[in-house]
mmCIF file of N, CA and C in Angstrom:
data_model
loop_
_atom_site.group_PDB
_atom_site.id
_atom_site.type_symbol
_atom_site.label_atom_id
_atom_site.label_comp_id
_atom_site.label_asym_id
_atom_site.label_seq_id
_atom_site.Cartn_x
_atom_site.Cartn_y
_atom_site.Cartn_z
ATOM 1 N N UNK O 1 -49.198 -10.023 -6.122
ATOM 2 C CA UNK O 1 -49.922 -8.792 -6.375
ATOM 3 C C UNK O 1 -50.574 -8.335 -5.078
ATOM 4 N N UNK O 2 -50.112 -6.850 -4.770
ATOM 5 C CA UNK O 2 -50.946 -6.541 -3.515
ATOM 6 C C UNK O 2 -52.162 -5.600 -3.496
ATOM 7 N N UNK O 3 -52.694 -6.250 -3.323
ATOM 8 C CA UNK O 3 -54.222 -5.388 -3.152
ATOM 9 C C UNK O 3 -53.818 -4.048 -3.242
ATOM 10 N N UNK O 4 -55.013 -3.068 -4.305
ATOM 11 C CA UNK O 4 -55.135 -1.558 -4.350
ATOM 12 C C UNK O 4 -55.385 -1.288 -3.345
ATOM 13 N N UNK O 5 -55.619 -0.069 -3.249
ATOM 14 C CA UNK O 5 -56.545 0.902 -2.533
ATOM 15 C C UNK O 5 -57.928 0.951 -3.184
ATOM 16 N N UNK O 6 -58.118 0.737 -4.124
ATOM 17 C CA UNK O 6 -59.743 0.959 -4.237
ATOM 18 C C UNK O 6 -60.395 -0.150 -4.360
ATOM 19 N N UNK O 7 -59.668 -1.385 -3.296
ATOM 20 C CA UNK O 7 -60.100 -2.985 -2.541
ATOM 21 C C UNK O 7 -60.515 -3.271 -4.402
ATOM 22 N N UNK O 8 -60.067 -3.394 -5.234
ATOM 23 C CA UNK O 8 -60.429 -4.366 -6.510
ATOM 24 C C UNK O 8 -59.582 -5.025 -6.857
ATOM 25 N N UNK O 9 -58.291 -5.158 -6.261
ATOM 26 C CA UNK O 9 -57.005 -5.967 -6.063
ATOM 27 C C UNK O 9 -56.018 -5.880 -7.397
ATOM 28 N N UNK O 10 -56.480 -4.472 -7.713
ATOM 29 C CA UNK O 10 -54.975 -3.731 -8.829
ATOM 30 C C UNK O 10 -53.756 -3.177 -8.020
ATOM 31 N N UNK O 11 -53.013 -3.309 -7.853
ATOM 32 C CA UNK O 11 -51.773 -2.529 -7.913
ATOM 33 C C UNK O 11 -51.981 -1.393 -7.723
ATOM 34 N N UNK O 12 -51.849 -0.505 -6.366
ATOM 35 C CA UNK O 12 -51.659 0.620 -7.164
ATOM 36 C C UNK O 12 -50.657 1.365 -7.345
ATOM 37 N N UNK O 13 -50.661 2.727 -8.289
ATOM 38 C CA UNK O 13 -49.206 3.020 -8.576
ATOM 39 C C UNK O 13 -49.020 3.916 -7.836
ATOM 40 N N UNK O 14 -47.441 3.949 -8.472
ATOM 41 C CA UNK O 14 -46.424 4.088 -8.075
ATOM 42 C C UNK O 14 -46.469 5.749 -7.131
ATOM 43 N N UNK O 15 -47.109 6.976 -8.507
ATOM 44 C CA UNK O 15 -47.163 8.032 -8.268
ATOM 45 C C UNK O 15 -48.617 8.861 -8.996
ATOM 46 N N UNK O 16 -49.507 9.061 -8.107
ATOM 47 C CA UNK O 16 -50.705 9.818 -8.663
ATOM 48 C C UNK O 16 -50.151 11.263 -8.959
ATOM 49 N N UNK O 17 -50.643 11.712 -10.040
ATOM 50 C CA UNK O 17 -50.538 12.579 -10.715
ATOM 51 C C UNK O 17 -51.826 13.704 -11.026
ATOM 52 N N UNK O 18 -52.284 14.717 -9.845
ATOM 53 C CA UNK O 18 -53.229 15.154 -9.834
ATOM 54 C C UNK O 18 -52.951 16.798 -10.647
ATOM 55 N N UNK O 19 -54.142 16.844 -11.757
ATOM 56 C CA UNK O 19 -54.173 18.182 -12.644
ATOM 57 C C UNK O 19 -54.868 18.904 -12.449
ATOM 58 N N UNK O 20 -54.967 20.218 -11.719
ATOM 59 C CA UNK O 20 -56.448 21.056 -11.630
ATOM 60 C C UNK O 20 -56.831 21.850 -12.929
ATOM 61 N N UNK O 21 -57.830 22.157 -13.392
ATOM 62 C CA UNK O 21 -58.038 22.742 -14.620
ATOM 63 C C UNK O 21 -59.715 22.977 -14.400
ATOM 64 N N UNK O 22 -59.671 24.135 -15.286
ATOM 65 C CA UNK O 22 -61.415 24.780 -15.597
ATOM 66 C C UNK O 22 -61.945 24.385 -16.683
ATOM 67 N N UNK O 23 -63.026 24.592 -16.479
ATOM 68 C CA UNK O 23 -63.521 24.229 -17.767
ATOM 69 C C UNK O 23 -63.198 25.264 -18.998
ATOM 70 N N UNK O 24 -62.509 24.696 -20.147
ATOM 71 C CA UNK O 24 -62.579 25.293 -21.759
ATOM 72 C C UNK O 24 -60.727 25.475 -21.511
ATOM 73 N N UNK O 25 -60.236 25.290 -20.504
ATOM 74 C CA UNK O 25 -58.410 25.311 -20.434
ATOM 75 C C UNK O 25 -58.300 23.828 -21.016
ATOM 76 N N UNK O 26 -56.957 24.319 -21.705
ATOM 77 C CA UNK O 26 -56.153 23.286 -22.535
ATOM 78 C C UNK O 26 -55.625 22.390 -21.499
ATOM 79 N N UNK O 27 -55.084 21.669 -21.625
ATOM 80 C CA UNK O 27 -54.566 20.237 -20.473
ATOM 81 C C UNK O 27 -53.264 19.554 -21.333
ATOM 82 N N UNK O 28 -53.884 19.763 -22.633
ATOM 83 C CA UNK O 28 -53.060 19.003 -23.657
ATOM 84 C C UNK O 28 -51.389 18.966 -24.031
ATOM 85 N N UNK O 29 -50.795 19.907 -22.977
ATOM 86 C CA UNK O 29 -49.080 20.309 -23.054
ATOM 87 C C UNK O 29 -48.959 19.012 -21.608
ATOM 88 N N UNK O 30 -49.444 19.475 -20.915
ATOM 89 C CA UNK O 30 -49.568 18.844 -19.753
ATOM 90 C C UNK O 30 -49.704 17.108 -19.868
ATOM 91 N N UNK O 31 -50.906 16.930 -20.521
ATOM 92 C CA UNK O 31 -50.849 15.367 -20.704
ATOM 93 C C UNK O 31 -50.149 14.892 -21.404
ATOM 94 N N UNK O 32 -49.678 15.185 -22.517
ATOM 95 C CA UNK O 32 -48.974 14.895 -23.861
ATOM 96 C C UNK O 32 -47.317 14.797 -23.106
ATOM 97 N N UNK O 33 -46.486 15.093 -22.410
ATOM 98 C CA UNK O 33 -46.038 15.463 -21.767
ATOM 99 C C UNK O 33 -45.709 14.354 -20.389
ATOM 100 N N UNK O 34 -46.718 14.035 -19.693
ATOM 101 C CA UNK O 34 -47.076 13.099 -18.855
ATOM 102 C C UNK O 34 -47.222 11.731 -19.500
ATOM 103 N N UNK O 35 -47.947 11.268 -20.851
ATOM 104 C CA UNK O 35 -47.813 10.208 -21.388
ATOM 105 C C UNK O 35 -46.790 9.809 -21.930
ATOM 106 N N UNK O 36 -45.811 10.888 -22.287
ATOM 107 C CA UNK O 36 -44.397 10.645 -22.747
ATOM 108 C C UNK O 36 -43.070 10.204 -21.678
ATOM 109 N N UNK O 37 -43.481 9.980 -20.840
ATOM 110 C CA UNK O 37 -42.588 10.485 -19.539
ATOM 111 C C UNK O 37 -41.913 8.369 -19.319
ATOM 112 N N UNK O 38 -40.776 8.597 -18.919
ATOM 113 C CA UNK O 38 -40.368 7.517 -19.258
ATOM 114 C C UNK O 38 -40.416 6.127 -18.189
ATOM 115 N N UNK O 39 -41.138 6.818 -17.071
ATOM 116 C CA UNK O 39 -41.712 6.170 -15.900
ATOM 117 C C UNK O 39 -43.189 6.416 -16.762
ATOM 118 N N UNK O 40 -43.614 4.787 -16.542
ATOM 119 C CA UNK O 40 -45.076 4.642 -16.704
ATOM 120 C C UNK O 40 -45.635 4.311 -15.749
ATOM 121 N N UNK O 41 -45.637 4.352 -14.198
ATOM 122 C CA UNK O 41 -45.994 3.707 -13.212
ATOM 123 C C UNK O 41 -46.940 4.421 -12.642
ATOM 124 N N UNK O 42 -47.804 5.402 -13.053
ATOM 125 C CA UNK O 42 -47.867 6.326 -12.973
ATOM 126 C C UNK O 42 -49.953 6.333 -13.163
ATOM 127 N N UNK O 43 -50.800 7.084 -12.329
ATOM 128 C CA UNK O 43 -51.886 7.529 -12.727
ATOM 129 C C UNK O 43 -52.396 9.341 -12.792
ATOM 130 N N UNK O 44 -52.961 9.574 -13.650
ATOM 131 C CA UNK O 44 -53.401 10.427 -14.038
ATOM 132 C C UNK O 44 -54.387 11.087 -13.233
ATOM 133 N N UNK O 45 -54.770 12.320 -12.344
ATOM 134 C CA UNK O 45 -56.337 12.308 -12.016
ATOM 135 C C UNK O 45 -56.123 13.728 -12.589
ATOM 136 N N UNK O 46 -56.986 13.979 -13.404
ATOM 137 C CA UNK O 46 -57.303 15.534 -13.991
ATOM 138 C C UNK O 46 -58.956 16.004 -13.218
ATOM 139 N N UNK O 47 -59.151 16.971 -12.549
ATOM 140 C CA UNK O 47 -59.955 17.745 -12.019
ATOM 141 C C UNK O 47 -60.552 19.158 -12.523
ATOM 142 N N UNK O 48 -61.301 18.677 -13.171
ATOM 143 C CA UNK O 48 -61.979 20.332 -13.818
ATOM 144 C C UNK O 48 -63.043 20.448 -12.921
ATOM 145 N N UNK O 49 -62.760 21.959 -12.828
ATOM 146 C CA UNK O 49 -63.290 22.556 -10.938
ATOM 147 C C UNK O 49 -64.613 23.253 -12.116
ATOM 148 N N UNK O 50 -65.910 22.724 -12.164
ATOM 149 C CA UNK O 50 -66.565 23.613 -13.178
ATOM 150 C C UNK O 50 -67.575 24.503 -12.669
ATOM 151 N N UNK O 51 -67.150 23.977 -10.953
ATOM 152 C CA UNK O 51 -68.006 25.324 -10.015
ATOM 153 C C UNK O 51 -66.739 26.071 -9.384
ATOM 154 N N UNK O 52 -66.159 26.579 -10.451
ATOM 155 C CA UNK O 52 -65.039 27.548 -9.813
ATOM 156 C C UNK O 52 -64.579 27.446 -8.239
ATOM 157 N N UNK O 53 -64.504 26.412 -7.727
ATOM 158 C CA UNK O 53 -64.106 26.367 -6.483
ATOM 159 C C UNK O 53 -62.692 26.663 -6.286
ATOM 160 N N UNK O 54 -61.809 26.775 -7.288
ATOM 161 C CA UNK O 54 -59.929 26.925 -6.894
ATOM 162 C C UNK O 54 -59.459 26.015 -7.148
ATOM 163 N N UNK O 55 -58.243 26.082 -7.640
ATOM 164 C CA UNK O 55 -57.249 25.295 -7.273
ATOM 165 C C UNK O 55 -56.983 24.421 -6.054
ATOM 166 N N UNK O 56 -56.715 25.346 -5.210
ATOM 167 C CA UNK O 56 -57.046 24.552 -3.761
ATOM 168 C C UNK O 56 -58.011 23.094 -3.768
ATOM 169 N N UNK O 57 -58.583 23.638 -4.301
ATOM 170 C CA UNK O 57 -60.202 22.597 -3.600
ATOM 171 C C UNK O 57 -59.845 21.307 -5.081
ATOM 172 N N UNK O 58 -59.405 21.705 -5.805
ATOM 173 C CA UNK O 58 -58.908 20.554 -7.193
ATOM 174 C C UNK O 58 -58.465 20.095 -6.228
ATOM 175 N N UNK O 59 -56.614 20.343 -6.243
ATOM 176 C CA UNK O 59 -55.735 19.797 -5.350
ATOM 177 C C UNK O 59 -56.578 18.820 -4.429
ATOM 178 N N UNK O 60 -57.171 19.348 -3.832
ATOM 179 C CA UNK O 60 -57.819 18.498 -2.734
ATOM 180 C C UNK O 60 -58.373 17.371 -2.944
ATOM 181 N N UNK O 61 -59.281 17.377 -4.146
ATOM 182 C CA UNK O 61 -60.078 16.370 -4.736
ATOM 183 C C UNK O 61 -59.307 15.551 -5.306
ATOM 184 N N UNK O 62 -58.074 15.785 -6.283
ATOM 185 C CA UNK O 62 -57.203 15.195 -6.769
ATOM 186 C C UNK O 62 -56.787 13.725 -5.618
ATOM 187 N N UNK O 63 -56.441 14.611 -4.679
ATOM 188 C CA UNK O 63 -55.586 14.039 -3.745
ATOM 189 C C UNK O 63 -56.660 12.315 -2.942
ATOM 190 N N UNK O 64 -57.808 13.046 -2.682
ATOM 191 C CA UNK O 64 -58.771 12.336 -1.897
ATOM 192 C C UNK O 64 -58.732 11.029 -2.796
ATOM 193 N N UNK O 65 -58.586 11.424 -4.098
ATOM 194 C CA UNK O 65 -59.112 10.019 -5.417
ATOM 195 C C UNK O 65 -57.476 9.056 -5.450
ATOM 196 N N UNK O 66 -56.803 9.953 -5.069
ATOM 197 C CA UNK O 66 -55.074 8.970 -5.147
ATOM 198 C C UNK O 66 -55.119 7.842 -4.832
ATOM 199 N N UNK O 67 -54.727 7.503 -5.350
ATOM 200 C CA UNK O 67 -54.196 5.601 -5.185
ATOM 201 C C UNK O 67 -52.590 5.433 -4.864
ATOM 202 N N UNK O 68 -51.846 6.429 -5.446
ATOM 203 C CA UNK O 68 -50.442 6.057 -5.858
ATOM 204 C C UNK O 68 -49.317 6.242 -4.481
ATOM 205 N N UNK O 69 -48.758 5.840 -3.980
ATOM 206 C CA UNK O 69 -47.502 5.778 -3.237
ATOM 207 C C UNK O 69 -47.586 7.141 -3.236
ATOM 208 N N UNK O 70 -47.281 8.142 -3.774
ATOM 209 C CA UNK O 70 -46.798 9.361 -3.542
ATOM 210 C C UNK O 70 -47.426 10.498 -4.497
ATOM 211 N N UNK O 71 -48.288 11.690 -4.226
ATOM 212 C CA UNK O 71 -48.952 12.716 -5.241
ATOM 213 C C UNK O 71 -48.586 13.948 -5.839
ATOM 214 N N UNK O 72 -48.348 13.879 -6.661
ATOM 215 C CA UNK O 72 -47.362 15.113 -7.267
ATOM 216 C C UNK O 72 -48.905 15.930 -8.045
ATOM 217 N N UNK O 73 -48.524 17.284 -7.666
ATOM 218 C CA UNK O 73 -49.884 18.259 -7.883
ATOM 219 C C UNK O 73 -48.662 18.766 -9.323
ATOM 220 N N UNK O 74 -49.988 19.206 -10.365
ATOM 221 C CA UNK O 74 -49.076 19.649 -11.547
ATOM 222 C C UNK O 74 -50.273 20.359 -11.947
ATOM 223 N N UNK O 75 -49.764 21.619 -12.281
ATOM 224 C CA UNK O 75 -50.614 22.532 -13.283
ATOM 225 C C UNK O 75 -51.411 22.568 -14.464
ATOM 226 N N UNK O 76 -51.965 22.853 -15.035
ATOM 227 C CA UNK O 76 -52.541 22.227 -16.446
ATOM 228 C C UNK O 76 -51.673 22.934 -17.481
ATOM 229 N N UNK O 77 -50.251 23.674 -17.742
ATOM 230 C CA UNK O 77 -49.780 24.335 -18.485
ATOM 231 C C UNK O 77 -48.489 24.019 -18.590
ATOM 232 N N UNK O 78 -48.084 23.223 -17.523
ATOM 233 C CA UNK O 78 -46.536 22.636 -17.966
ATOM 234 C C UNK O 78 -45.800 21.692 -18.927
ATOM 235 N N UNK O 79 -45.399 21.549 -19.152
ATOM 236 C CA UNK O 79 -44.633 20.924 -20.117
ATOM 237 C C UNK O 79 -43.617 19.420 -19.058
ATOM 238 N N UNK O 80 -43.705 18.561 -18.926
ATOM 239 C CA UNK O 80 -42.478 17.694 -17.986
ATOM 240 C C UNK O 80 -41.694 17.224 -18.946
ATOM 241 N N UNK O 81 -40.184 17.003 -18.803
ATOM 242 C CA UNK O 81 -39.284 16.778 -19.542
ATOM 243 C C UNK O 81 -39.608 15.238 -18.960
ATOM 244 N N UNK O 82 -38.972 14.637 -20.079
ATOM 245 C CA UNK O 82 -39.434 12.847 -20.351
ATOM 246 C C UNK O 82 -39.439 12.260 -19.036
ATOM 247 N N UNK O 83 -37.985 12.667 -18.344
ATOM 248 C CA UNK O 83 -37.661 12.255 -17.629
ATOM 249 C C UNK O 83 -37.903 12.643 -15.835
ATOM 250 N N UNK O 84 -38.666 13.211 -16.081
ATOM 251 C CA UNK O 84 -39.098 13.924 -14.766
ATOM 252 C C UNK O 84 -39.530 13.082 -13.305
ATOM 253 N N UNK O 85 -41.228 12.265 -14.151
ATOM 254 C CA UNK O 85 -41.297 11.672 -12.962
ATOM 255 C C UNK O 85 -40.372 10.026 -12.056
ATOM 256 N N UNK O 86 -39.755 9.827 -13.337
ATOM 257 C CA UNK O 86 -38.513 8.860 -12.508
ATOM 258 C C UNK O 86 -37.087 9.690 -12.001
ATOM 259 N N UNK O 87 -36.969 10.839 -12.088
ATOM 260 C CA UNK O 87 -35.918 11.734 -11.421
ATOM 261 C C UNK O 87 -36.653 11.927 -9.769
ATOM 262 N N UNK O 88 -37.750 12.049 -9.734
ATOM 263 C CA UNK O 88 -38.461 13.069 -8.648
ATOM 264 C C UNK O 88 -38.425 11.420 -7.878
ATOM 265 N N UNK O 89 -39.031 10.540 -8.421
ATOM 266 C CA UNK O 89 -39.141 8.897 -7.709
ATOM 267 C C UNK O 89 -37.720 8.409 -7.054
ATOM 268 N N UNK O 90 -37.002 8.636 -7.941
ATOM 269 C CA UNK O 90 -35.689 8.307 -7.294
ATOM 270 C C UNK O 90 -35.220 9.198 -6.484
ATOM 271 N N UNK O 91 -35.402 10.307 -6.402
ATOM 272 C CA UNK O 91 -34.916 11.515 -5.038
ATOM 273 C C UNK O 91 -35.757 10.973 -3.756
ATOM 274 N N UNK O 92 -36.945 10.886 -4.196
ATOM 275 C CA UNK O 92 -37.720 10.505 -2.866
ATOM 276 C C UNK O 92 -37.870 9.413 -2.431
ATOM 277 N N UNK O 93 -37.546 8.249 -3.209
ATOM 278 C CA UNK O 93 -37.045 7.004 -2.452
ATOM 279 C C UNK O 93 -36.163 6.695 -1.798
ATOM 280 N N UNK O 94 -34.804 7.816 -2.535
ATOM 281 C CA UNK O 94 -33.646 7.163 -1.690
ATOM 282 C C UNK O 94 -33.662 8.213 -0.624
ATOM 283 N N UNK O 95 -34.505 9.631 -0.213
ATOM 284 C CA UNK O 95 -34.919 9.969 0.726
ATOM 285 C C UNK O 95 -35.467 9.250 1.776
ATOM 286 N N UNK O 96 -36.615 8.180 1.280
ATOM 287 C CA UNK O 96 -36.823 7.190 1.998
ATOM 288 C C UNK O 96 -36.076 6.510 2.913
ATOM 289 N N UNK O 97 -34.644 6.187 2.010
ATOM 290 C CA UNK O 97 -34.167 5.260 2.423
ATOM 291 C C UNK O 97 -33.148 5.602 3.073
ATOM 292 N N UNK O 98 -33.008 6.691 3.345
ATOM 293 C CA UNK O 98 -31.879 7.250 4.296
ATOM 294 C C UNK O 98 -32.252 7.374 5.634
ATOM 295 N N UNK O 99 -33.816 7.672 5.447
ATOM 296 C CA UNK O 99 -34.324 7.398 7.197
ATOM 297 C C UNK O 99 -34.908 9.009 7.559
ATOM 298 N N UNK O 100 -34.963 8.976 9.226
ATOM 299 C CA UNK O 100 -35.267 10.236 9.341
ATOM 300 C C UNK O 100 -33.981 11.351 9.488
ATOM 301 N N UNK O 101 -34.595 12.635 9.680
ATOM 302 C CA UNK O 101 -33.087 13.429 9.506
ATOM 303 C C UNK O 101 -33.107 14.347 11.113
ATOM 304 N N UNK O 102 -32.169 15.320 11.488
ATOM 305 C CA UNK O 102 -32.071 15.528 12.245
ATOM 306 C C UNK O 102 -33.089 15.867 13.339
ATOM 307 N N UNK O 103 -34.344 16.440 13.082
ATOM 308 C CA UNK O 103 -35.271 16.081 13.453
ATOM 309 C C UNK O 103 -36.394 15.427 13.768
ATOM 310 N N UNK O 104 -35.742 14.005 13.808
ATOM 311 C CA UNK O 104 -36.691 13.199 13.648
ATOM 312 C C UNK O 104 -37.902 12.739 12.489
ATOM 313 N N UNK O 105 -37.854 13.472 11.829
ATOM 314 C CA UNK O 105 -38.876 13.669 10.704
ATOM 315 C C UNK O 105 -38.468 13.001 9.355
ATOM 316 N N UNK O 106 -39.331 12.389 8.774
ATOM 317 C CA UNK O 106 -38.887 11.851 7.513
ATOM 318 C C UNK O 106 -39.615 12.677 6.320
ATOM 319 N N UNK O 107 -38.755 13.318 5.750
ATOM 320 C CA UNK O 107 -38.738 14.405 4.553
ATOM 321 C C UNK O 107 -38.528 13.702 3.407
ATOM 322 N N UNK O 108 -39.430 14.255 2.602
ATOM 323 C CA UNK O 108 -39.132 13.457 0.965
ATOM 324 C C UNK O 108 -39.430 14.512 0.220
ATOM 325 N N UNK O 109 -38.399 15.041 -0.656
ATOM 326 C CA UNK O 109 -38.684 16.274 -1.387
ATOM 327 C C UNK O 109 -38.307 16.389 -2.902
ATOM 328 N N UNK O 110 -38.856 16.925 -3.983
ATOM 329 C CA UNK O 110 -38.620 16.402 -5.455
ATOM 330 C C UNK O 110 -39.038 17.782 -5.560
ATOM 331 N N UNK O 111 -38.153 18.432 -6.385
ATOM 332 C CA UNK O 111 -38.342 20.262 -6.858
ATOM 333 C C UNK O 111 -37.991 20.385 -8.524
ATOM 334 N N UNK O 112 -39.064 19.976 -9.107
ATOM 335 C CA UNK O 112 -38.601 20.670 -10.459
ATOM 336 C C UNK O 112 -37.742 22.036 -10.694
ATOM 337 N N UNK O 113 -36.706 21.703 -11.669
ATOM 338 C CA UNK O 113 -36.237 23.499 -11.288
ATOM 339 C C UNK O 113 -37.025 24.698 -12.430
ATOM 340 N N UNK O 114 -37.337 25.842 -12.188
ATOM 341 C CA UNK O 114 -37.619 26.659 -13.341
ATOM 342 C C UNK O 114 -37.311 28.138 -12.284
ATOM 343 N N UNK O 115 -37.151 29.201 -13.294
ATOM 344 C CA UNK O 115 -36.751 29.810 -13.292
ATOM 345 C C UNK O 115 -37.933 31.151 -13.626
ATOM 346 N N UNK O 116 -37.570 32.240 -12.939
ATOM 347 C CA UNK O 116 -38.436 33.599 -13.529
ATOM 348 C C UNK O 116 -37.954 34.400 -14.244
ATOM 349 N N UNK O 117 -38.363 34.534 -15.429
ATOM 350 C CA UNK O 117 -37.507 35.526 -16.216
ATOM 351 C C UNK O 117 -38.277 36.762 -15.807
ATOM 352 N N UNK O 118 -37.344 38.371 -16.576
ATOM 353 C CA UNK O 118 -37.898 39.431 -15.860
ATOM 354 C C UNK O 118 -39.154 39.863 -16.749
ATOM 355 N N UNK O 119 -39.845 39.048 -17.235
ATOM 356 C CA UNK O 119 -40.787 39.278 -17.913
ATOM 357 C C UNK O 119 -42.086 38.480 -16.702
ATOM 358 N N UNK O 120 -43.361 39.245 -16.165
ATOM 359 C CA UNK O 120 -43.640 38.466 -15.120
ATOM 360 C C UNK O 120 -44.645 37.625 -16.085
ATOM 361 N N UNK O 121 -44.859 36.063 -15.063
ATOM 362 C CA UNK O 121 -45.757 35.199 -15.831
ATOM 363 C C UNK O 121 -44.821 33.984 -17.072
ATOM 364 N N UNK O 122 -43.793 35.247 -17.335
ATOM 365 C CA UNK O 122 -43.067 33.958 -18.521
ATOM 366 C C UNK O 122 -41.987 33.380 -17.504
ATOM 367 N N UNK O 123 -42.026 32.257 -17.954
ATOM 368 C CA UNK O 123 -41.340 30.780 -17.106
ATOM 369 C C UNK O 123 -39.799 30.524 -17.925
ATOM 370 N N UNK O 124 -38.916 30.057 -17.502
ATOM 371 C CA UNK O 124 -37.708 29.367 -18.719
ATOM 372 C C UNK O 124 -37.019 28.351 -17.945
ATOM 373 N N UNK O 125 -37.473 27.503 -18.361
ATOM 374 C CA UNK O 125 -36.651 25.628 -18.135
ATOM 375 C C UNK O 125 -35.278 26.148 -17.489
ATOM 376 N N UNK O 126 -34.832 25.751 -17.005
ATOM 377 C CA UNK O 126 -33.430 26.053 -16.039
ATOM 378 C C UNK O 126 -33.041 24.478 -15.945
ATOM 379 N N UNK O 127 -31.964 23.932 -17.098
ATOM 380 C CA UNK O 127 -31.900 22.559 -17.243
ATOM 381 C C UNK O 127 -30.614 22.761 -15.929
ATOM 382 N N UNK O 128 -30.020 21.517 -15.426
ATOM 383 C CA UNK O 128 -29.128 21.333 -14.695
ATOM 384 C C UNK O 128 -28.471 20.086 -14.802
ATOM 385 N N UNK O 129 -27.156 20.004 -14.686
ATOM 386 C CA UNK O 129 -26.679 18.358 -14.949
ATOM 387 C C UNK O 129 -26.883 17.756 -13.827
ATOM 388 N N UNK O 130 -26.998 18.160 -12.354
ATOM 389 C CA UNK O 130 -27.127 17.401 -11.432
ATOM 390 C C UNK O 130 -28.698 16.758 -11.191
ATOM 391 N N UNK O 131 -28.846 15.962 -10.119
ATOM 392 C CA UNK O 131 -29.780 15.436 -9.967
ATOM 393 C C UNK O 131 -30.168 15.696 -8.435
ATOM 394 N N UNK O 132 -31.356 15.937 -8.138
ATOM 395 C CA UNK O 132 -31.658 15.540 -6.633
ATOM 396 C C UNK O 132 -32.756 16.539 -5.733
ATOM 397 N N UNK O 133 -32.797 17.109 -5.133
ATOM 398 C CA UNK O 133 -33.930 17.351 -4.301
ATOM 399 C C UNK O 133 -33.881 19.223 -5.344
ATOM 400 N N UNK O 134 -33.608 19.585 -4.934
ATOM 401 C CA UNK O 134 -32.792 21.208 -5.728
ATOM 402 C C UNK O 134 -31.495 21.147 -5.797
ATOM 403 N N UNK O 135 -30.515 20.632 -7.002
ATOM 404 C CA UNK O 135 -29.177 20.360 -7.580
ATOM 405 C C UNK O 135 -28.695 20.024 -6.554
ATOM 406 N N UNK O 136 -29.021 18.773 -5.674
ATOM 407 C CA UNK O 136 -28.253 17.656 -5.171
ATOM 408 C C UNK O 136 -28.017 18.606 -3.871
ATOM 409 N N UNK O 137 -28.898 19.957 -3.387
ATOM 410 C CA UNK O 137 -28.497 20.418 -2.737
ATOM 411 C C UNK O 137 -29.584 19.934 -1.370
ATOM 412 N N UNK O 138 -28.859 19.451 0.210
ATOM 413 C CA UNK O 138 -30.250 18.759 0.869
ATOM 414 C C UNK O 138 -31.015 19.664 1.514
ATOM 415 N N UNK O 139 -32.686 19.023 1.490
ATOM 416 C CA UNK O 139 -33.650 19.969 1.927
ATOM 417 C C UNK O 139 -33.169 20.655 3.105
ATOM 418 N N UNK O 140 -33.656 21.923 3.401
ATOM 419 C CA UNK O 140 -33.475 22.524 5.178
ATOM 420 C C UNK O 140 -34.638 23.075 5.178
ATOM 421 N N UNK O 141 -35.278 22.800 6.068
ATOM 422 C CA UNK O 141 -36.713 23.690 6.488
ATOM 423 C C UNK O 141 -36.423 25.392 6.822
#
């Protein structure tokens, strides 16, 4: 067992999972959603900003409290299909493990896909059979 990050000698995981939200917003698609998800390796930090500071400044706080290998920022209104955060883990590990890329730089990238319908604000799942950074297609800056 290797020592946490918050020196109490837990484990830590795999992938922090930071939520920004206000006070009196629902969370509950979002968590319900996240507890279902078929990677459990996983911590939770939910951030209700209740001095309206932004999103931004959640994000931020989220991030500062992480423990996990890697931080995935998520909205308080999404929905994740079961399988999400072990799709996004496995893109960015074996990103890992390919090394750096033509620029020297080591890139690790995981893109849920969704889609804009012409209605603005409404969202629609855009399922895909492939797997990988955006449909197996590789990142380019």
């Amino acid at each position: 067992m290797k020592p946490g990050r918050d020196g109490l000698g837990d484990p830590p995981p795999k992938i922090s999972v930071v939520v920004p939200s206000r006070p009196h917003e629902s969370v509950e698609r979002t968590v319900s959603s996240l507890v279902a998800q078929t990677l459990q390796d996983f911590e939770l930090i939910l951030v209700v900003d209740s001095q309206l500071r932004g999103a931004p400044w959640a994000r931020n706080r989220g991030a500062e409290l992480a423990r996990g290998d890697y931080v995935l920022f998520s909205d308080n209104d999404l929905e994740w299909e079961r399988d999400a955060l072990e799709c996004m883990l496995e893109t960015l590990e074996r990103g890992r493990k390919e090394g750096l890329d033509q620029n020297g730089m080591r890139v690790g990238y995981a893109y849920p896909a969704y889609l804009e319908t012409h209605v603005p604000k409404r969202w629609r799942r855009f399922r895909s059979s492939t797997r990988g950074p955006i449909g197996d297609v590789d990142w380019d800056w």
